[in-house]
Amino acid sequence: TQDLTSWKDMAPTVRKSLLYVNSKPQSAIAVQRPGLTVTWGELSRTLTRLQELLPRLDKEPGLFLANFTWVEVPDGIKYSGYYEPMVRASRTRKPGYTQAIYGLPPDLKSVIAKRGHYHDRRTIEEKQVLAGKGLELAWAADPVDVFFLEIQGSGRLVFDDGTQAFVNYAGQNGHKYKSSGRIMREKGLLKRGDIFEQRQWFKDNPQRVREILNENPSYVFFRELKNADGGPIGALGVPLSDARSLAVDPRTTPLGAPVFLATTWPNEER
C-alpha cells in the first residue's frame, strides 16, 4: 500500500481511472493477448467494484481474492520511478537565465510532414533558429536541467520571483533520441552512464556541456499546464497521483487498470 494510511486513500486515483475507462466504448476490447480478452465494460465493472470495496479493505483484505480474478502480467513487471524535475527559471532572459524552454512551433507538423523531421538540437541551439519568435515559455538557469526535463517529458519551473508553473510535453522534432549516457560512454567519459554519474560529470566539465547535449538530435517542446491540481499529466490526460500512478504497456495492461505488485519501496540502498 506504499505510504497509504488507508485503502480509502486510493479513492481519488480509482475515480480518475474509472472516468477514463468509462469514456471508452464499453463493448470494445481494452486488451487482448493469449488467454485473456478484456473489454472496457468489464474493466469498468472491476473499477466500480474496487471503488465500492475500498472502505472495507483495511479490515477485510481477503475481499481482494473473493471479488476479483487475478491475471499475471507476462514476463513480470518492469517499471521505473517517476520524478518531477524542478527547474530554476525566469520569465525573461537575463544574466544567469539564458537557456530557452520553447513552446510548440506553429510549423512543426507541416515541416515534419514534408521533410520527415524538424530542426535538430544542434541547429536550434547553435544557430538559434527559433529565437525571437515568441516561442520562449521561460528561460532556465541550467541547460542540463532542461535536457533532463525533456527526457522526463514534464516538470515544474521554479521562477526567480518565487512563483511556479508546470510544463508538459507538447511535441518533438522527429529526430531519433540518443541518450546522453550513451554519448558519454562512447566517448569514454563515463563507466556506468547513469544519471548520478552524468550530473557530476556535467558539473565538473561545464565547458563541454553543449558538446555532449547537441549530439542528441532529438528536441522536445513544451506547453504550460493550466490545470488547477498542478503536477505532471499522465497518459489518462489527468494529473498523476503520487506513489499511486504506474506506467504500463497498453499491449498487456489497459490504461486505467488496477495493478498490484510486490516490491521493496523505497529502496534503502540509495
mmCIF file of C-alpha atoms in Angstrom:
data_model
loop_
_atom_site.group_PDB
_atom_site.id
_atom_site.type_symbol
_atom_site.label_atom_id
_atom_site.label_comp_id
_atom_site.label_asym_id
_atom_site.label_seq_id
_atom_site.Cartn_x
_atom_site.Cartn_y
_atom_site.Cartn_z
ATOM 1 C CA THR A 1 0.000 0.000 0.000
ATOM 2 C CA GLN A 2 3.025 2.294 -0.378
ATOM 3 C CA ASP A 3 2.584 5.195 2.039
ATOM 4 C CA LEU A 4 -1.201 4.922 2.313
ATOM 5 C CA THR A 5 -2.761 5.266 5.735
ATOM 6 C CA SER A 6 -5.888 3.511 4.481
ATOM 7 C CA TRP A 7 -7.160 1.838 1.330
ATOM 8 C CA LYS A 8 -9.695 4.656 1.228
ATOM 9 C CA ASP A 9 -6.809 6.932 0.205
ATOM 10 C CA MET A 10 -6.923 5.186 -3.176
ATOM 11 C CA ALA A 11 -10.377 6.584 -3.939
ATOM 12 C CA PRO A 12 -9.279 9.664 -5.972
ATOM 13 C CA THR A 13 -6.946 7.549 -8.119
ATOM 14 C CA VAL A 14 -9.592 4.885 -8.750
ATOM 15 C CA ARG A 15 -12.042 7.646 -9.651
ATOM 16 C CA LYS A 16 -9.625 9.057 -12.266
ATOM 17 C CA SER A 17 -9.191 5.600 -13.801
ATOM 18 C CA LEU A 18 -12.927 4.980 -13.841
ATOM 19 C CA LEU A 19 -13.648 8.264 -15.610
ATOM 20 C CA TYR A 20 -11.134 7.349 -18.299
ATOM 21 C CA VAL A 21 -12.359 3.770 -18.720
ATOM 22 C CA ASN A 22 -15.991 4.896 -18.898
ATOM 23 C CA SER A 23 -15.111 7.279 -21.744
ATOM 24 C CA LYS A 24 -14.301 4.268 -23.932
ATOM 25 C CA PRO A 25 -16.835 2.199 -25.960
ATOM 26 C CA GLN A 26 -17.830 -0.341 -23.340
ATOM 27 C CA SER A 27 -18.087 -3.249 -25.773
ATOM 28 C CA ALA A 28 -14.700 -2.536 -27.334
ATOM 29 C CA ILE A 29 -11.665 -4.630 -26.406
ATOM 30 C CA ALA A 30 -9.320 -2.965 -23.931
ATOM 31 C CA VAL A 31 -6.634 -5.643 -24.177
ATOM 32 C CA GLN A 32 -6.290 -8.944 -25.974
ATOM 33 C CA ARG A 33 -3.426 -11.359 -25.608
ATOM 34 C CA PRO A 34 -3.107 -15.150 -25.423
ATOM 35 C CA GLY A 35 -5.504 -16.416 -22.776
ATOM 36 C CA LEU A 36 -7.010 -13.017 -21.990
ATOM 37 C CA THR A 37 -9.587 -10.721 -23.581
ATOM 38 C CA VAL A 38 -10.982 -7.806 -21.559
ATOM 39 C CA THR A 39 -13.475 -5.177 -22.721
ATOM 40 C CA TRP A 40 -13.645 -1.634 -21.406
ATOM 41 C CA GLY A 41 -17.019 -2.510 -19.913
ATOM 42 C CA GLU A 42 -15.523 -5.386 -17.911
ATOM 43 C CA LEU A 43 -12.730 -3.136 -16.720
ATOM 44 C CA SER A 44 -15.301 -0.519 -15.701
ATOM 45 C CA ARG A 45 -17.132 -3.076 -13.579
ATOM 46 C CA THR A 46 -13.833 -4.092 -11.962
ATOM 47 C CA LEU A 47 -13.004 -0.497 -11.008
ATOM 48 C CA THR A 48 -16.558 0.158 -9.809
ATOM 49 C CA ARG A 49 -16.392 -2.885 -7.537
ATOM 50 C CA LEU A 50 -12.966 -1.838 -6.250
ATOM 51 C CA GLN A 51 -14.343 1.626 -5.519
ATOM 52 C CA GLU A 52 -17.188 0.065 -3.514
ATOM 53 C CA LEU A 53 -14.818 -2.151 -1.518
ATOM 54 C CA LEU A 54 -12.212 0.469 -0.563
ATOM 55 C CA PRO A 55 -13.899 1.399 2.764
ATOM 56 C CA ARG A 56 -13.839 -2.274 3.826
ATOM 57 C CA LEU A 57 -10.383 -3.392 2.686
ATOM 58 C CA ASP A 58 -8.477 -2.209 5.751
ATOM 59 C CA LYS A 59 -10.317 -4.719 7.913
ATOM 60 C CA GLU A 60 -11.159 -7.292 5.243
ATOM 61 C CA PRO A 61 -8.179 -7.664 2.851
ATOM 62 C CA GLY A 62 -9.493 -11.087 1.854
ATOM 63 C CA LEU A 63 -12.085 -9.297 -0.258
ATOM 64 C CA PHE A 64 -9.422 -8.921 -2.935
ATOM 65 C CA LEU A 65 -9.310 -12.673 -3.532
ATOM 66 C CA ALA A 66 -13.052 -13.101 -3.193
ATOM 67 C CA ASN A 67 -14.079 -10.400 -5.658
ATOM 68 C CA PHE A 68 -11.532 -10.328 -8.463
ATOM 69 C CA THR A 69 -9.894 -12.615 -10.978
ATOM 70 C CA TRP A 70 -6.142 -12.102 -10.882
ATOM 71 C CA VAL A 71 -4.179 -12.108 -14.147
ATOM 72 C CA GLU A 72 -0.390 -12.275 -14.248
ATOM 73 C CA VAL A 73 1.449 -9.726 -16.364
ATOM 74 C CA PRO A 74 3.571 -11.591 -18.952
ATOM 75 C CA ASP A 75 7.285 -11.686 -18.086
ATOM 76 C CA GLY A 76 6.681 -9.786 -14.858
ATOM 77 C CA ILE A 77 6.516 -6.030 -14.384
ATOM 78 C CA LYS A 78 9.279 -3.695 -15.440
ATOM 79 C CA TYR A 79 8.844 -0.231 -14.036
ATOM 80 C CA SER A 80 10.742 2.877 -13.083
ATOM 81 C CA GLY A 81 10.085 5.644 -10.630
ATOM 82 C CA TYR A 82 8.760 8.919 -11.970
ATOM 83 C CA TYR A 83 10.250 12.070 -10.622
ATOM 84 C CA GLU A 84 9.210 15.658 -11.194
ATOM 85 C CA PRO A 85 12.155 17.796 -12.288
ATOM 86 C CA MET A 86 12.292 21.225 -10.673
ATOM 87 C CA VAL A 87 13.988 23.706 -12.995
ATOM 88 C CA ARG A 88 15.199 27.138 -11.889
ATOM 89 C CA ALA A 89 13.832 29.621 -14.413
ATOM 90 C CA SER A 90 12.929 33.203 -15.263
ATOM 91 C CA ARG A 91 10.075 34.625 -17.332
ATOM 92 C CA THR A 92 12.586 36.845 -19.126
ATOM 93 C CA ARG A 93 16.091 36.308 -20.450
ATOM 94 C CA LYS A 94 18.746 37.836 -18.207
ATOM 95 C CA PRO A 95 22.191 37.026 -16.817
ATOM 96 C CA GLY A 96 22.110 33.579 -15.246
ATOM 97 C CA TYR A 97 18.976 32.573 -17.194
ATOM 98 C CA THR A 98 19.865 32.060 -20.843
ATOM 99 C CA GLN A 99 18.581 28.577 -21.774
ATOM 100 C CA ALA A 100 15.281 28.864 -23.637
ATOM 101 C CA ILE A 101 12.432 26.455 -22.973
ATOM 102 C CA TYR A 102 10.388 26.505 -26.166
ATOM 103 C CA GLY A 103 6.713 26.043 -26.832
ATOM 104 C CA LEU A 104 5.450 24.224 -29.932
ATOM 105 C CA PRO A 105 6.490 25.893 -33.218
ATOM 106 C CA PRO A 106 3.409 26.502 -35.415
ATOM 107 C CA ASP A 107 5.139 24.992 -38.469
ATOM 108 C CA LEU A 108 6.339 21.830 -36.704
ATOM 109 C CA LYS A 109 3.746 19.437 -38.133
ATOM 110 C CA SER A 110 3.906 20.773 -41.686
ATOM 111 C CA VAL A 111 7.718 20.653 -41.791
ATOM 112 C CA ILE A 112 7.805 17.106 -40.393
ATOM 113 C CA ALA A 113 5.121 16.014 -42.867
ATOM 114 C CA LYS A 114 7.217 17.407 -45.736
ATOM 115 C CA ARG A 115 10.751 16.511 -44.627
ATOM 116 C CA GLY A 116 10.259 13.803 -42.019
ATOM 117 C CA HIS A 117 11.835 15.897 -39.279
ATOM 118 C CA TYR A 118 12.216 19.434 -37.943
ATOM 119 C CA HIS A 119 15.395 21.320 -36.987
ATOM 120 C CA ASP A 120 17.712 19.136 -34.909
ATOM 121 C CA ARG A 121 19.039 20.133 -31.492
ATOM 122 C CA ARG A 122 22.358 21.430 -32.787
ATOM 123 C CA THR A 123 20.628 23.739 -35.266
ATOM 124 C CA ILE A 124 18.155 25.003 -32.662
ATOM 125 C CA GLU A 125 20.825 25.675 -30.047
ATOM 126 C CA GLU A 126 23.818 26.771 -32.125
ATOM 127 C CA LYS A 127 22.041 28.708 -34.884
ATOM 128 C CA GLN A 128 19.196 29.916 -32.623
ATOM 129 C CA VAL A 129 16.667 29.418 -35.430
ATOM 130 C CA LEU A 130 13.693 29.685 -33.052
ATOM 131 C CA ALA A 131 14.918 32.646 -31.033
ATOM 132 C CA GLY A 132 12.850 35.820 -31.045
ATOM 133 C CA LYS A 133 9.706 34.193 -32.461
ATOM 134 C CA GLY A 134 7.719 34.393 -29.245
ATOM 135 C CA LEU A 135 8.034 30.671 -28.561
ATOM 136 C CA GLU A 136 10.007 31.014 -25.322
ATOM 137 C CA LEU A 137 7.919 29.816 -22.374
ATOM 138 C CA ALA A 138 10.736 30.649 -19.968
ATOM 139 C CA TRP A 139 14.492 30.892 -19.595
ATOM 140 C CA ALA A 140 16.291 28.307 -17.466
ATOM 141 C CA ALA A 141 19.465 28.676 -15.452
ATOM 142 C CA ASP A 142 20.952 25.308 -16.406
ATOM 143 C CA PRO A 143 20.801 23.659 -19.876
ATOM 144 C CA VAL A 144 21.390 20.267 -18.264
ATOM 145 C CA ASP A 145 18.216 20.707 -16.200
ATOM 146 C CA VAL A 146 16.264 21.434 -19.387
ATOM 147 C CA PHE A 147 17.801 18.411 -21.137
ATOM 148 C CA PHE A 148 16.605 16.088 -18.377
ATOM 149 C CA LEU A 149 13.259 17.889 -18.339
ATOM 150 C CA GLU A 150 12.916 16.855 -21.989
ATOM 151 C CA ILE A 151 13.734 13.251 -21.129
ATOM 152 C CA GLN A 152 11.125 13.211 -18.375
ATOM 153 C CA GLY A 153 8.527 14.982 -20.505
ATOM 154 C CA SER A 154 7.149 17.244 -17.787
ATOM 155 C CA GLY A 155 8.212 19.121 -14.695
ATOM 156 C CA ARG A 156 7.961 22.216 -12.561
ATOM 157 C CA LEU A 157 9.515 25.592 -13.311
ATOM 158 C CA VAL A 158 10.537 27.474 -10.183
ATOM 159 C CA PHE A 159 10.844 31.141 -11.100
ATOM 160 C CA ASP A 160 13.223 33.639 -9.597
ATOM 161 C CA ASP A 161 10.265 35.675 -8.287
ATOM 162 C CA GLY A 162 9.018 32.754 -6.174
ATOM 163 C CA THR A 163 6.175 31.667 -8.474
ATOM 164 C CA GLN A 164 5.944 28.270 -10.134
ATOM 165 C CA ALA A 165 4.495 26.734 -13.283
ATOM 166 C CA PHE A 166 4.039 23.205 -14.582
ATOM 167 C CA VAL A 167 5.087 22.295 -18.120
ATOM 168 C CA ASN A 168 4.252 19.199 -20.101
ATOM 169 C CA TYR A 169 5.305 17.574 -23.374
ATOM 170 C CA ALA A 170 3.773 19.289 -26.425
ATOM 171 C CA GLY A 171 5.716 17.769 -29.317
ATOM 172 C CA GLN A 172 9.049 16.517 -30.641
ATOM 173 C CA ASN A 173 11.155 17.386 -33.679
ATOM 174 C CA GLY A 174 11.037 13.962 -35.350
ATOM 175 C CA HIS A 175 14.708 13.091 -34.822
ATOM 176 C CA LYS A 176 15.717 9.849 -33.119
ATOM 177 C CA TYR A 177 16.635 10.209 -29.458
ATOM 178 C CA LYS A 178 20.190 9.358 -28.366
ATOM 179 C CA SER A 179 20.798 9.307 -24.635
ATOM 180 C CA SER A 180 23.484 11.462 -23.090
ATOM 181 C CA GLY A 181 24.634 8.438 -21.101
ATOM 182 C CA ARG A 182 25.290 6.504 -24.305
ATOM 183 C CA ILE A 183 27.068 9.503 -25.873
ATOM 184 C CA MET A 184 29.331 9.850 -22.853
ATOM 185 C CA ARG A 185 30.117 6.139 -22.668
ATOM 186 C CA GLU A 186 31.009 6.106 -26.371
ATOM 187 C CA LYS A 187 33.429 8.964 -25.727
ATOM 188 C CA GLY A 188 34.952 7.071 -22.824
ATOM 189 C CA LEU A 189 33.922 9.747 -20.338
ATOM 190 C CA LEU A 190 31.860 7.548 -18.028
ATOM 191 C CA LYS A 191 31.713 3.919 -16.948
ATOM 192 C CA ARG A 192 28.055 3.434 -15.986
ATOM 193 C CA GLY A 193 26.462 6.483 -17.573
ATOM 194 C CA ASP A 194 23.633 6.669 -15.030
ATOM 195 C CA ILE A 195 22.046 9.993 -14.196
ATOM 196 C CA PHE A 196 24.073 10.468 -10.998
ATOM 197 C CA GLU A 197 27.384 9.972 -12.786
ATOM 198 C CA GLN A 198 26.247 12.207 -15.665
ATOM 199 C CA ARG A 199 25.182 15.016 -13.364
ATOM 200 C CA GLN A 200 28.532 15.020 -11.611
ATOM 201 C CA TRP A 201 30.443 15.000 -14.904
ATOM 202 C CA PHE A 202 28.434 17.934 -16.261
ATOM 203 C CA LYS A 203 29.059 19.814 -13.023
ATOM 204 C CA ASP A 204 32.799 19.160 -13.277
ATOM 205 C CA ASN A 205 33.012 19.949 -17.018
ATOM 206 C CA PRO A 206 30.673 22.885 -17.742
ATOM 207 C CA GLN A 207 32.682 23.884 -20.833
ATOM 208 C CA ARG A 208 31.717 20.614 -22.560
ATOM 209 C CA VAL A 209 28.014 20.524 -21.711
ATOM 210 C CA ARG A 210 26.811 21.808 -25.095
ATOM 211 C CA GLU A 211 29.168 19.453 -26.949
ATOM 212 C CA ILE A 212 27.550 16.433 -25.299
ATOM 213 C CA LEU A 213 23.939 17.571 -25.358
ATOM 214 C CA ASN A 214 23.956 18.582 -29.015
ATOM 215 C CA GLU A 215 24.909 15.076 -30.111
ATOM 216 C CA ASN A 216 21.353 14.062 -29.262
ATOM 217 C CA PRO A 217 19.392 15.429 -32.260
ATOM 218 C CA SER A 218 16.004 14.942 -30.588
ATOM 219 C CA TYR A 219 14.340 18.065 -29.181
ATOM 220 C CA VAL A 220 11.160 18.332 -27.098
ATOM 221 C CA PHE A 221 8.769 21.281 -26.988
ATOM 222 C CA PHE A 222 6.538 22.096 -24.020
ATOM 223 C CA ARG A 223 3.250 23.669 -23.049
ATOM 224 C CA GLU A 224 2.424 25.321 -19.759
ATOM 225 C CA LEU A 225 -0.281 23.498 -17.818
ATOM 226 C CA LYS A 226 -3.289 25.376 -16.542
ATOM 227 C CA ASN A 227 -4.794 22.528 -14.501
ATOM 228 C CA ALA A 228 -5.868 23.513 -11.011
ATOM 229 C CA ASP A 229 -4.316 20.456 -9.378
ATOM 230 C CA GLY A 230 -0.896 21.052 -10.869
ATOM 231 C CA GLY A 231 1.625 18.300 -11.324
ATOM 232 C CA PRO A 232 2.573 16.207 -14.352
ATOM 233 C CA ILE A 233 -0.108 14.874 -16.701
ATOM 234 C CA GLY A 234 -0.154 11.140 -17.383
ATOM 235 C CA ALA A 235 -1.464 9.064 -20.288
ATOM 236 C CA LEU A 236 -5.043 9.353 -18.997
ATOM 237 C CA GLY A 237 -4.898 13.106 -19.518
ATOM 238 C CA VAL A 238 -5.146 13.885 -15.792
ATOM 239 C CA PRO A 239 -2.502 14.690 -13.134
ATOM 240 C CA LEU A 240 -0.555 11.682 -11.867
ATOM 241 C CA SER A 241 -1.145 10.534 -8.295
ATOM 242 C CA ASP A 242 1.988 10.491 -6.150
ATOM 243 C CA ALA A 243 3.039 6.906 -5.291
ATOM 244 C CA ARG A 244 -0.125 5.546 -6.918
ATOM 245 C CA SER A 245 0.174 6.042 -10.674
ATOM 246 C CA LEU A 246 2.072 3.444 -12.704
ATOM 247 C CA ALA A 247 3.215 3.488 -16.328
ATOM 248 C CA VAL A 248 2.060 0.384 -18.196
ATOM 249 C CA ASP A 249 2.425 -1.197 -21.608
ATOM 250 C CA PRO A 250 -1.117 -0.985 -23.082
ATOM 251 C CA ARG A 251 -0.402 -4.072 -25.172
ATOM 252 C CA THR A 252 -0.573 -6.162 -21.997
ATOM 253 C CA THR A 253 -2.245 -3.894 -19.427
ATOM 254 C CA PRO A 254 -5.055 -1.459 -20.315
ATOM 255 C CA LEU A 255 -4.692 2.166 -19.280
ATOM 256 C CA GLY A 256 -6.654 2.701 -16.091
ATOM 257 C CA ALA A 257 -6.474 -0.921 -14.943
ATOM 258 C CA PRO A 258 -5.600 -1.630 -11.289
ATOM 259 C CA VAL A 259 -2.171 -3.253 -10.965
ATOM 260 C CA PHE A 260 -0.814 -4.886 -7.825
ATOM 261 C CA LEU A 261 2.854 -5.699 -7.379
ATOM 262 C CA ALA A 262 5.201 -6.746 -4.609
ATOM 263 C CA THR A 263 8.438 -4.808 -4.336
ATOM 264 C CA THR A 264 10.767 -3.113 -1.890
ATOM 265 C CA TRP A 265 9.901 0.573 -1.712
ATOM 266 C CA PRO A 266 11.680 2.760 -1.031
ATOM 267 C CA ASN A 267 14.949 1.137 -1.963
ATOM 268 C CA GLU A 268 17.062 1.598 1.154
ATOM 269 C CA GLU A 269 20.302 1.121 -0.807
ATOM 270 C CA ARG A 270 20.158 4.687 -2.201
#
